[in-house]
Amino acid sequence: MIDFLRAYKNYDPAAKSLFEVALLYPGPRALFFHRIAHFLFQIKLQFIARLVSEVSRFLSLIEIHPGAKIGKRLVIDHGCGVVIGETAVIGDDCIIFHGVTLGGTSTESVKRHPSLGNKVMVGTGAKVLGPITLGDGSKVGANAVVTKDIPPGKTAVGIPAKIL
Amino acid sequence: MIDFLRAYKNYDPAAKSLFEVALLYPGPRALFFHRIAHFLFQIKLQFIARLVSEVSRFLSLIEIHPGAKIGKRLVIDHGCGVVIGETAVIGDDCIIFHGVTLGGTSTESVKRHPSLGNKVMVGTGAKVLGPITLGDGSKVGANAVVTKDIPPGKTAVGIPAKIL
Amino acid sequence: MIDFLRAYKNYDPAAKSLFEVALLYPGPRALFFHRIAHFLFQIKLQFIARLVSEVSRFLSLIEIHPGAKIGKRLVIDHGCGVVIGETAVIGDDCIIFHGVTLGGTSTESVKRHPSLGNKVMVGTGAKVLGPITLGDGSKVGANAVVTKDIPPGKTAVGIPAKIL
């Protein structure tokens, strides 16, 4: 837990203490609720799970579907407008900025949201859509629209996103 | 009403029941308040109408001006950051994603927001600006900026949006 | 104060009275809280300052770091998703739309957010990143991503933003 809060503090020069991060940062708040919602989702209490995620959205402005699988030390910075879909998968040590969508492009009940590796960074306002893979250490520029895989370590920017 | 909730459920594979949609989805909540606000606006109780829309924004993160004219079975998915202006007009069976703006470009008190036909889809983060028309069945890509008409059935993407 | 509310009313044809602007517009609400938070920040009460800004974010959906320096008569329109960073500086008579970020690109504790001159307009969804300068009277188009200076009076659009 301390480990997790430290990830924010190390990364954000505006953070003055772990205490501040725990109480006043929306990202840790949303992930705290998500741990509960995801547990409820796994034991098939789907309505209560969604109720928890909706309360979390109200209190953090971050929307994470209870079904999403999230790794360790995810930093969601600022967070307003973030949407993470039901079948999204996020690895360890990723950073997601406000306004980012990990969204679906299918109306079938299949794996329809992105999978992020470890140490992936998604810039503010970027939309990552469909069951694509963002490799370890890849980056997405602000306001980019990504609908194809990004290889490990590469950066994608623009609409539609092109790999640099 | 049931008809309206069914539109969400049919479209979203993450929705498990109509009950869930009615209680936990921000879109139906915002449209419920908008029906009240729009009625108050029409009988010239503009301050109370705006109060209702502001409460709705707080509870749904969706901002719809009481003056906007909205057709049947509109789906607003996720919804955070949606802004629909005073003179916007939306047809039937449209889908609008989170972060979408139907905005104005004039500071004169004229028709200054877009008009959407039926079955129009506007992707997440797209900004549709000015008194333009999006034809029946047209689509707007994620994060696009649209300032010109889109013919029926066509798709527009990019900044500025180009028709495919 | 009246002067400040009048700036909204003059600019927004949907605003019917100063009373409506003061009570129902998120922008004035966020700036009211920011004046308090910025004062607390200057006398080194940083935790309480951040608490005030977090309450403001909850009530207005606008996130302004207590450290940001903001000039007179700033209009923040609609506001949902706006993020203004700790070392951002904003001149007088600027207009910022919803979804705008004045963000940082460094994890060092230096001047890392933009400086805006007077009468600058930043369109909805635009991300202005890094310690750059937007000259007096410059404009940024909707959903643009700006990482370089904009000369006075010029307009920048697109990803990455190009000067017209």
XYZ file of C-alpha atoms in Angstrom:
492
model
C 0.000 0.000 0.000
C 2.768 2.399 1.008
C 4.555 1.162 -2.082
C 1.568 2.171 -4.155
C 1.286 5.679 -2.672
C 5.032 6.155 -3.097
C 4.602 5.589 -6.843
C 2.487 8.751 -6.975
C 4.818 10.814 -4.840
C 7.932 9.812 -6.793
C 6.274 10.703 -10.008
C 4.474 13.970 -9.110
C 6.612 16.922 -7.931
C 3.440 18.686 -6.713
C 2.828 15.918 -4.124
C 4.164 17.064 -0.742
C 3.505 13.902 1.379
C 2.156 10.328 1.232
C -0.617 11.493 3.565
C -1.676 14.100 0.966
C -1.625 11.480 -1.804
C -3.738 8.998 0.195
C -6.397 11.535 1.198
C -6.534 14.106 -1.582
C -5.578 12.298 -4.809
C -8.476 10.885 -6.838
C -6.389 8.033 -8.324
C -5.725 6.112 -5.082
C -9.370 6.651 -4.103
C -10.633 5.127 -7.374
C -8.269 2.143 -7.085
C -9.265 1.531 -3.454
C -12.914 1.244 -4.566
C -11.926 -0.817 -7.589
C -10.263 -3.485 -5.438
C -13.607 -3.929 -3.629
C -15.695 -3.781 -6.818
C -13.455 -6.260 -8.632
C -13.684 -8.727 -5.728
C -17.505 -8.458 -5.726
C -17.527 -8.890 -9.507
C -15.467 -12.070 -9.275
C -17.868 -13.665 -6.770
C -20.713 -12.770 -9.184
C -22.241 -9.960 -7.085
C -22.354 -7.855 -10.227
C -25.016 -5.357 -9.260
C -23.316 -4.436 -5.974
C -19.971 -4.349 -7.775
C -21.363 -1.828 -10.258
C -22.919 0.164 -7.407
C -19.463 0.459 -5.811
C -17.899 1.552 -9.117
C -20.642 4.143 -9.646
C -20.071 5.579 -6.143
C -16.356 5.650 -6.942
C -17.056 7.546 -10.182
C -19.042 10.118 -8.206
C -16.243 10.588 -5.653
C -13.231 10.404 -7.987
C -14.589 11.306 -11.476
C -12.827 8.113 -12.632
C -14.910 5.272 -14.116
C -13.470 1.770 -13.888
C -15.705 -1.185 -14.705
C -15.549 -3.797 -11.912
C -14.427 -6.425 -14.435
C -11.182 -4.638 -15.396
C -7.950 -6.353 -14.324
C -5.411 -3.850 -12.947
C -1.794 -4.542 -11.953
C 0.364 -3.059 -9.232
C 1.225 0.597 -8.640
C -1.021 2.047 -11.362
C -0.881 5.845 -11.270
C -4.037 7.576 -12.540
C -3.121 11.262 -12.560
C -5.840 13.918 -12.074
C -8.251 11.332 -13.420
C -11.358 13.264 -14.439
C -12.985 11.552 -17.411
C -10.968 8.335 -17.316
C -13.005 5.331 -18.531
C -11.631 1.795 -18.230
C -13.811 -0.920 -19.773
C -14.957 -4.309 -18.495
C -12.403 -6.488 -20.328
C -9.416 -4.106 -20.103
C -6.178 -5.493 -18.643
C -3.433 -3.254 -17.194
C 0.053 -4.461 -16.193
C 2.317 -3.143 -13.410
C 3.743 0.384 -13.018
C 1.570 2.035 -15.686
C 0.652 5.729 -15.751
C -2.702 6.903 -17.103
C -3.641 10.570 -17.301
C -7.024 12.250 -17.047
C -9.400 11.931 -19.982
C -7.991 8.581 -21.115
C -10.349 5.893 -22.401
C -9.519 2.186 -22.585
C -12.649 1.442 -24.571
C -14.422 -1.180 -26.651
C -15.393 -1.196 -30.302
C -17.665 -4.245 -30.289
C -21.177 -4.762 -28.969
C -20.550 -8.510 -28.568
C -19.791 -9.858 -25.078
C -16.180 -10.773 -25.872
C -12.714 -9.413 -24.963
C -13.262 -5.988 -26.508
C -11.022 -3.594 -24.535
C -7.217 -3.046 -24.661
C -4.472 -4.880 -22.809
C -1.562 -2.808 -21.475
C 1.808 -4.349 -20.605
C 4.055 -3.076 -17.812
C 5.341 0.521 -17.564
C 2.950 1.804 -20.242
C 2.154 5.540 -20.242
C -1.073 6.864 -21.786
C -1.180 10.660 -22.208
C -4.080 12.897 -21.300
C -7.160 12.654 -23.506
C -5.922 9.635 -25.477
C -8.486 7.029 -26.589
C -7.263 3.443 -26.849
C -9.999 1.426 -28.510
C -10.538 -2.269 -29.181
C -8.904 -5.552 -28.075
C -5.405 -4.332 -28.935
C -2.119 -4.689 -27.058
C 0.180 -1.893 -25.872
C 3.591 -3.469 -25.311
C 5.805 -3.052 -22.230
C 7.188 0.460 -21.922
C 5.118 1.868 -24.801
C 3.736 5.402 -24.737
C 0.659 7.110 -26.154
C 0.672 10.875 -26.823
C -1.969 13.322 -25.594
C -5.323 13.208 -27.474
C -4.116 10.300 -29.674
C -6.623 7.753 -30.994
C -5.085 4.272 -30.957
C -6.835 1.343 -32.642
C -3.810 -0.853 -33.484
C -1.159 -2.636 -31.394
C 1.877 -0.652 -30.219
C 5.142 -2.657 -30.015
C 7.119 -2.610 -26.743
C 9.051 0.611 -26.105
C 7.421 2.528 -28.984
C 5.463 5.787 -28.876
C 2.247 6.488 -30.811
C 0.782 9.958 -31.459
C -1.961 11.600 -33.518
C -5.330 10.672 -35.055
C -5.211 7.888 -36.088
C -2.103 7.235 -33.971
C 1.134 6.642 -35.853
C 4.174 4.984 -34.320
C 7.217 7.288 -34.111
C -39.381 4.310 -20.818
C -38.626 0.584 -20.897
C -37.980 1.109 -24.576
C -35.411 3.736 -23.712
C -33.571 1.597 -21.137
C -33.588 -1.337 -23.563
C -31.635 0.813 -26.053
C -28.750 0.900 -23.558
C -28.906 -2.780 -22.737
C -29.004 -3.851 -26.398
C -26.048 -1.701 -27.171
C -23.786 -2.333 -24.140
C -22.623 -5.924 -23.488
C -21.473 -4.890 -19.982
C -25.092 -4.116 -18.979
C -26.525 -7.073 -17.057
C -30.130 -5.881 -16.498
C -32.562 -3.006 -17.186
C -32.627 -2.441 -13.431
C -28.852 -1.856 -13.470
C -29.170 0.545 -16.423
C -31.940 2.571 -14.740
C -30.158 2.914 -11.398
C -26.446 2.893 -12.150
C -26.001 4.396 -15.622
C -25.344 8.149 -15.749
C -26.963 8.561 -19.201
C -30.554 7.713 -18.212
C -30.123 9.816 -15.055
C -29.056 12.880 -17.074
C -31.929 12.440 -19.547
C -34.461 12.029 -16.733
C -33.372 15.401 -15.319
C -33.269 16.928 -18.794
C -36.933 16.098 -19.448
C -37.810 18.131 -16.321
C -35.365 20.955 -17.108
C -36.545 21.237 -20.717
C -40.200 21.450 -19.600
C -39.330 24.225 -17.114
C -37.343 26.025 -19.821
C -40.283 25.919 -22.218
C -42.633 27.519 -19.659
C -39.969 30.248 -19.166
C -38.831 29.166 -15.677
C -35.266 29.477 -16.881
C -33.476 29.866 -13.575
C -35.098 26.762 -12.049
C -34.481 24.890 -15.310
C -30.769 25.722 -15.107
C -30.727 24.733 -11.434
C -32.087 21.298 -12.390
C -29.484 20.919 -15.152
C -26.691 21.935 -12.755
C -27.832 19.347 -10.183
C -27.933 16.810 -13.007
C -24.358 17.738 -13.999
C -23.252 17.147 -10.410
C -24.951 13.730 -10.239
C -24.178 12.478 -13.761
C -21.111 14.512 -14.907
C -23.158 15.225 -18.058
C -24.071 18.839 -18.889
C -27.148 19.396 -21.024
C -28.525 22.909 -21.371
C -32.274 22.948 -20.627
C -32.951 24.420 -24.068
C -31.518 21.455 -26.028
C -34.062 19.405 -28.028
C -33.425 15.670 -27.667
C -35.188 12.854 -29.535
C -36.099 9.325 -28.467
C -33.803 6.606 -27.137
C -30.620 8.715 -26.991
C -27.789 6.674 -25.494
C -25.130 8.746 -23.678
C -22.437 6.206 -22.799
C -20.229 6.770 -19.711
C -20.970 10.447 -20.149
C -18.317 12.271 -18.128
C -17.516 15.582 -19.789
C -20.407 15.611 -22.267
C -21.615 19.162 -23.007
C -24.762 19.755 -25.085
C -25.525 23.411 -25.854
C -28.715 25.463 -25.649
C -29.697 25.354 -29.326
C -28.524 21.787 -30.090
C -31.043 19.416 -31.677
C -30.684 15.605 -31.525
C -32.823 13.153 -33.510
C -33.913 9.615 -32.524
C -31.685 6.599 -31.740
C -28.415 8.528 -31.506
C -25.379 7.422 -29.509
C -23.059 9.945 -27.851
C -19.955 8.914 -25.935
C -18.231 10.559 -22.978
C -16.255 13.729 -23.598
C -18.391 14.791 -26.580
C -19.262 18.454 -27.046
C -22.131 19.748 -29.174
C -20.943 23.321 -28.844
C -21.365 26.822 -30.209
C -18.970 29.093 -32.055
C -20.924 32.339 -31.846
C -21.529 34.734 -28.985
C -24.774 35.948 -30.591
C -28.075 34.615 -29.248
C -28.928 32.651 -32.413
C -29.040 28.972 -33.415
C -25.349 28.313 -32.746
C -25.116 24.582 -31.858
C -25.273 21.475 -34.100
C -28.292 19.516 -35.299
C -28.019 15.719 -35.392
C -30.313 13.578 -37.530
C -31.440 10.075 -36.540
C -29.056 7.189 -35.736
C -26.023 9.470 -35.534
C -23.028 8.216 -33.538
C -20.493 10.647 -32.034
C -17.295 9.014 -30.733
C -15.643 9.747 -27.418
C -13.920 13.103 -27.081
C -15.248 14.473 -30.385
C -16.119 18.179 -30.559
C -18.931 19.152 -32.941
C -18.995 22.935 -33.162
C -21.312 25.460 -34.746
C -24.803 25.399 -36.335
C -23.939 22.479 -38.626
C -25.925 19.377 -39.555
C -24.896 15.747 -39.060
C -27.044 13.700 -41.451
C -29.001 10.541 -40.595
C -26.730 7.601 -39.833
C -23.535 9.665 -39.918
C -20.621 8.914 -37.609
C -17.909 10.993 -35.953
C -14.607 9.389 -34.898
C -13.021 9.682 -31.444
C -11.385 13.073 -30.674
C -12.460 14.489 -34.065
C -13.169 18.219 -34.412
C -16.132 18.770 -36.726
C -17.025 22.258 -37.952
C -18.735 21.395 -41.274
C -21.839 19.406 -42.236
C -21.568 15.625 -42.551
C -23.799 14.060 -45.257
C -26.120 11.175 -44.267
C -24.359 7.833 -43.750
C -20.845 9.311 -43.908
C -18.064 9.125 -41.303
C -15.778 12.018 -40.327
C -12.461 11.664 -38.454
C -9.445 13.787 -37.457
C -8.631 17.446 -36.777
C -10.139 19.155 -38.671
C -12.486 16.261 -39.436
C -12.349 14.852 -42.968
C -15.095 12.740 -44.497
C -13.989 9.189 -45.340
C -16.484 40.761 -8.500
C -19.418 42.083 -10.530
C -16.846 42.847 -13.212
C -15.803 39.208 -13.176
C -19.354 37.820 -13.438
C -20.095 40.296 -16.228
C -17.246 38.749 -18.255
C -19.222 35.471 -18.350
C -22.510 37.103 -19.173
C -21.089 39.215 -21.996
C -19.471 36.199 -23.499
C -22.217 33.535 -23.110
C -25.562 34.193 -24.832
C -27.129 31.340 -22.775
C -26.526 33.295 -19.526
C -29.728 35.095 -18.547
C -28.534 37.022 -15.436
C -25.476 37.724 -13.236
C -27.357 35.941 -10.449
C -27.527 32.775 -12.602
C -23.823 33.033 -13.426
C -22.810 33.438 -9.768
C -24.909 30.537 -8.496
C -25.098 28.018 -11.326
C -21.880 28.359 -13.338
C -19.028 26.045 -12.350
C -16.294 28.463 -13.471
C -16.956 31.233 -10.918
C -17.349 28.548 -8.224
C -13.935 27.040 -9.021
C -12.252 30.456 -9.074
C -13.868 31.447 -5.765
C -12.336 28.347 -4.151
C -9.034 28.935 -5.945
C -8.626 32.415 -4.431
C -8.849 30.774 -0.967
C -6.600 27.817 -1.894
C -3.963 30.068 -3.469
C -3.861 32.284 -0.358
C -3.411 29.214 1.894
C -0.713 27.908 -0.462
C 1.208 31.183 -0.269
C 1.265 31.126 3.541
C 2.597 27.536 3.294
C -0.578 25.780 4.505
C -0.226 23.386 1.599
C -2.293 20.470 2.855
C -5.324 22.636 3.660
C -4.844 24.445 0.351
C -4.979 21.121 -1.514
C -8.017 20.073 0.547
C -9.835 23.223 -0.620
C -8.868 22.561 -4.251
C -10.056 18.936 -3.978
C -13.430 20.058 -2.561
C -13.616 22.554 -5.424
C -12.915 19.776 -7.947
C -15.789 17.750 -6.456
C -18.213 20.692 -6.644
C -17.139 22.171 -9.989
C -15.394 19.280 -11.872
C -12.555 21.776 -12.427
C -9.117 21.000 -10.960
C -6.828 23.954 -10.270
C -3.673 23.382 -8.239
C -3.447 25.930 -5.384
C -0.067 27.090 -6.708
C -1.400 28.305 -10.084
C -1.309 32.071 -10.654
C -4.512 33.323 -12.310
C -5.218 36.832 -13.583
C -8.419 38.862 -13.700
C -11.735 37.940 -15.333
C -10.752 34.381 -16.378
C -13.745 32.629 -17.953
C -13.723 28.828 -17.560
C -16.675 27.681 -19.662
C -18.522 24.438 -18.740
C -15.295 23.352 -17.111
C -15.620 19.583 -16.664
C -12.175 17.997 -16.947
C -10.136 21.207 -16.808
C -6.733 20.653 -15.138
C -4.461 23.609 -14.339
C -1.044 22.675 -12.916
C 0.943 24.007 -9.980
C 3.309 26.319 -11.888
C 0.835 27.512 -14.553
C 0.415 31.278 -14.993
C -2.657 32.848 -16.634
C -2.953 36.536 -17.610
C -6.081 38.721 -17.671
C -9.266 38.220 -19.736
C -8.498 34.658 -20.861
C -11.109 32.069 -21.860
C -10.578 28.368 -21.180
C -13.093 25.730 -22.233
C -13.950 22.378 -20.651
C -11.472 19.543 -21.046
C -8.452 21.860 -21.306
C -5.190 20.887 -19.603
C -2.401 23.300 -18.735
C -0.051 20.458 -17.838
C 3.536 19.580 -17.086
C 6.005 17.389 -18.920
C 8.708 17.169 -16.255
C 8.886 15.260 -12.992
C 11.383 17.778 -11.572
C 10.102 20.407 -9.149
C 10.669 23.334 -11.525
C 8.492 25.686 -13.604
C 6.939 22.940 -15.715
C 3.484 24.251 -16.747
C 2.500 26.851 -19.403
C 2.262 30.619 -19.090
C -0.648 32.339 -20.849
C -0.585 36.057 -21.701
C -3.687 38.270 -21.736
C -6.809 37.562 -23.843
C -5.714 34.016 -24.689
C -8.421 31.534 -25.723
C -7.911 27.765 -25.311
C -10.523 25.619 -27.089
C -12.304 22.626 -25.599
C -10.218 19.491 -25.088
C -6.891 21.172 -25.942
C -3.789 20.064 -24.040
C -1.101 22.696 -23.504
C 1.964 20.945 -22.098
C 5.284 22.101 -20.703
C 6.820 25.443 -19.625
C 5.823 27.206 -22.856
C 4.361 30.646 -23.481
C 1.097 31.466 -25.240
C 1.366 35.108 -26.311
C -1.260 37.829 -25.784
C -4.366 37.266 -27.876
C -3.280 33.826 -29.108
C -5.792 31.015 -29.677
C -5.680 27.221 -29.422
C -8.135 25.098 -31.412
C -10.310 22.320 -29.966
C -8.460 19.052 -29.111
C -5.094 20.551 -30.157
C -1.905 19.376 -28.443
C 0.463 22.320 -27.942
C 4.055 21.770 -26.798
C 5.723 24.852 -28.320
C 5.330 28.611 -27.821
C 2.573 30.431 -29.722
C 3.420 34.025 -30.764
C 0.997 36.834 -29.807
C -2.175 36.951 -31.889
C -1.563 33.593 -33.602
C -3.786 30.492 -33.659
C -2.564 26.892 -33.273
C -4.562 23.786 -34.231
C -4.072 20.013 -34.596
C -1.817 17.277 -33.165
C 0.936 18.365 -32.812
C -0.428 21.896 -33.025
C 0.641 23.961 -36.036
C 0.432 27.727 -36.197
C -1.950 28.994 -38.886
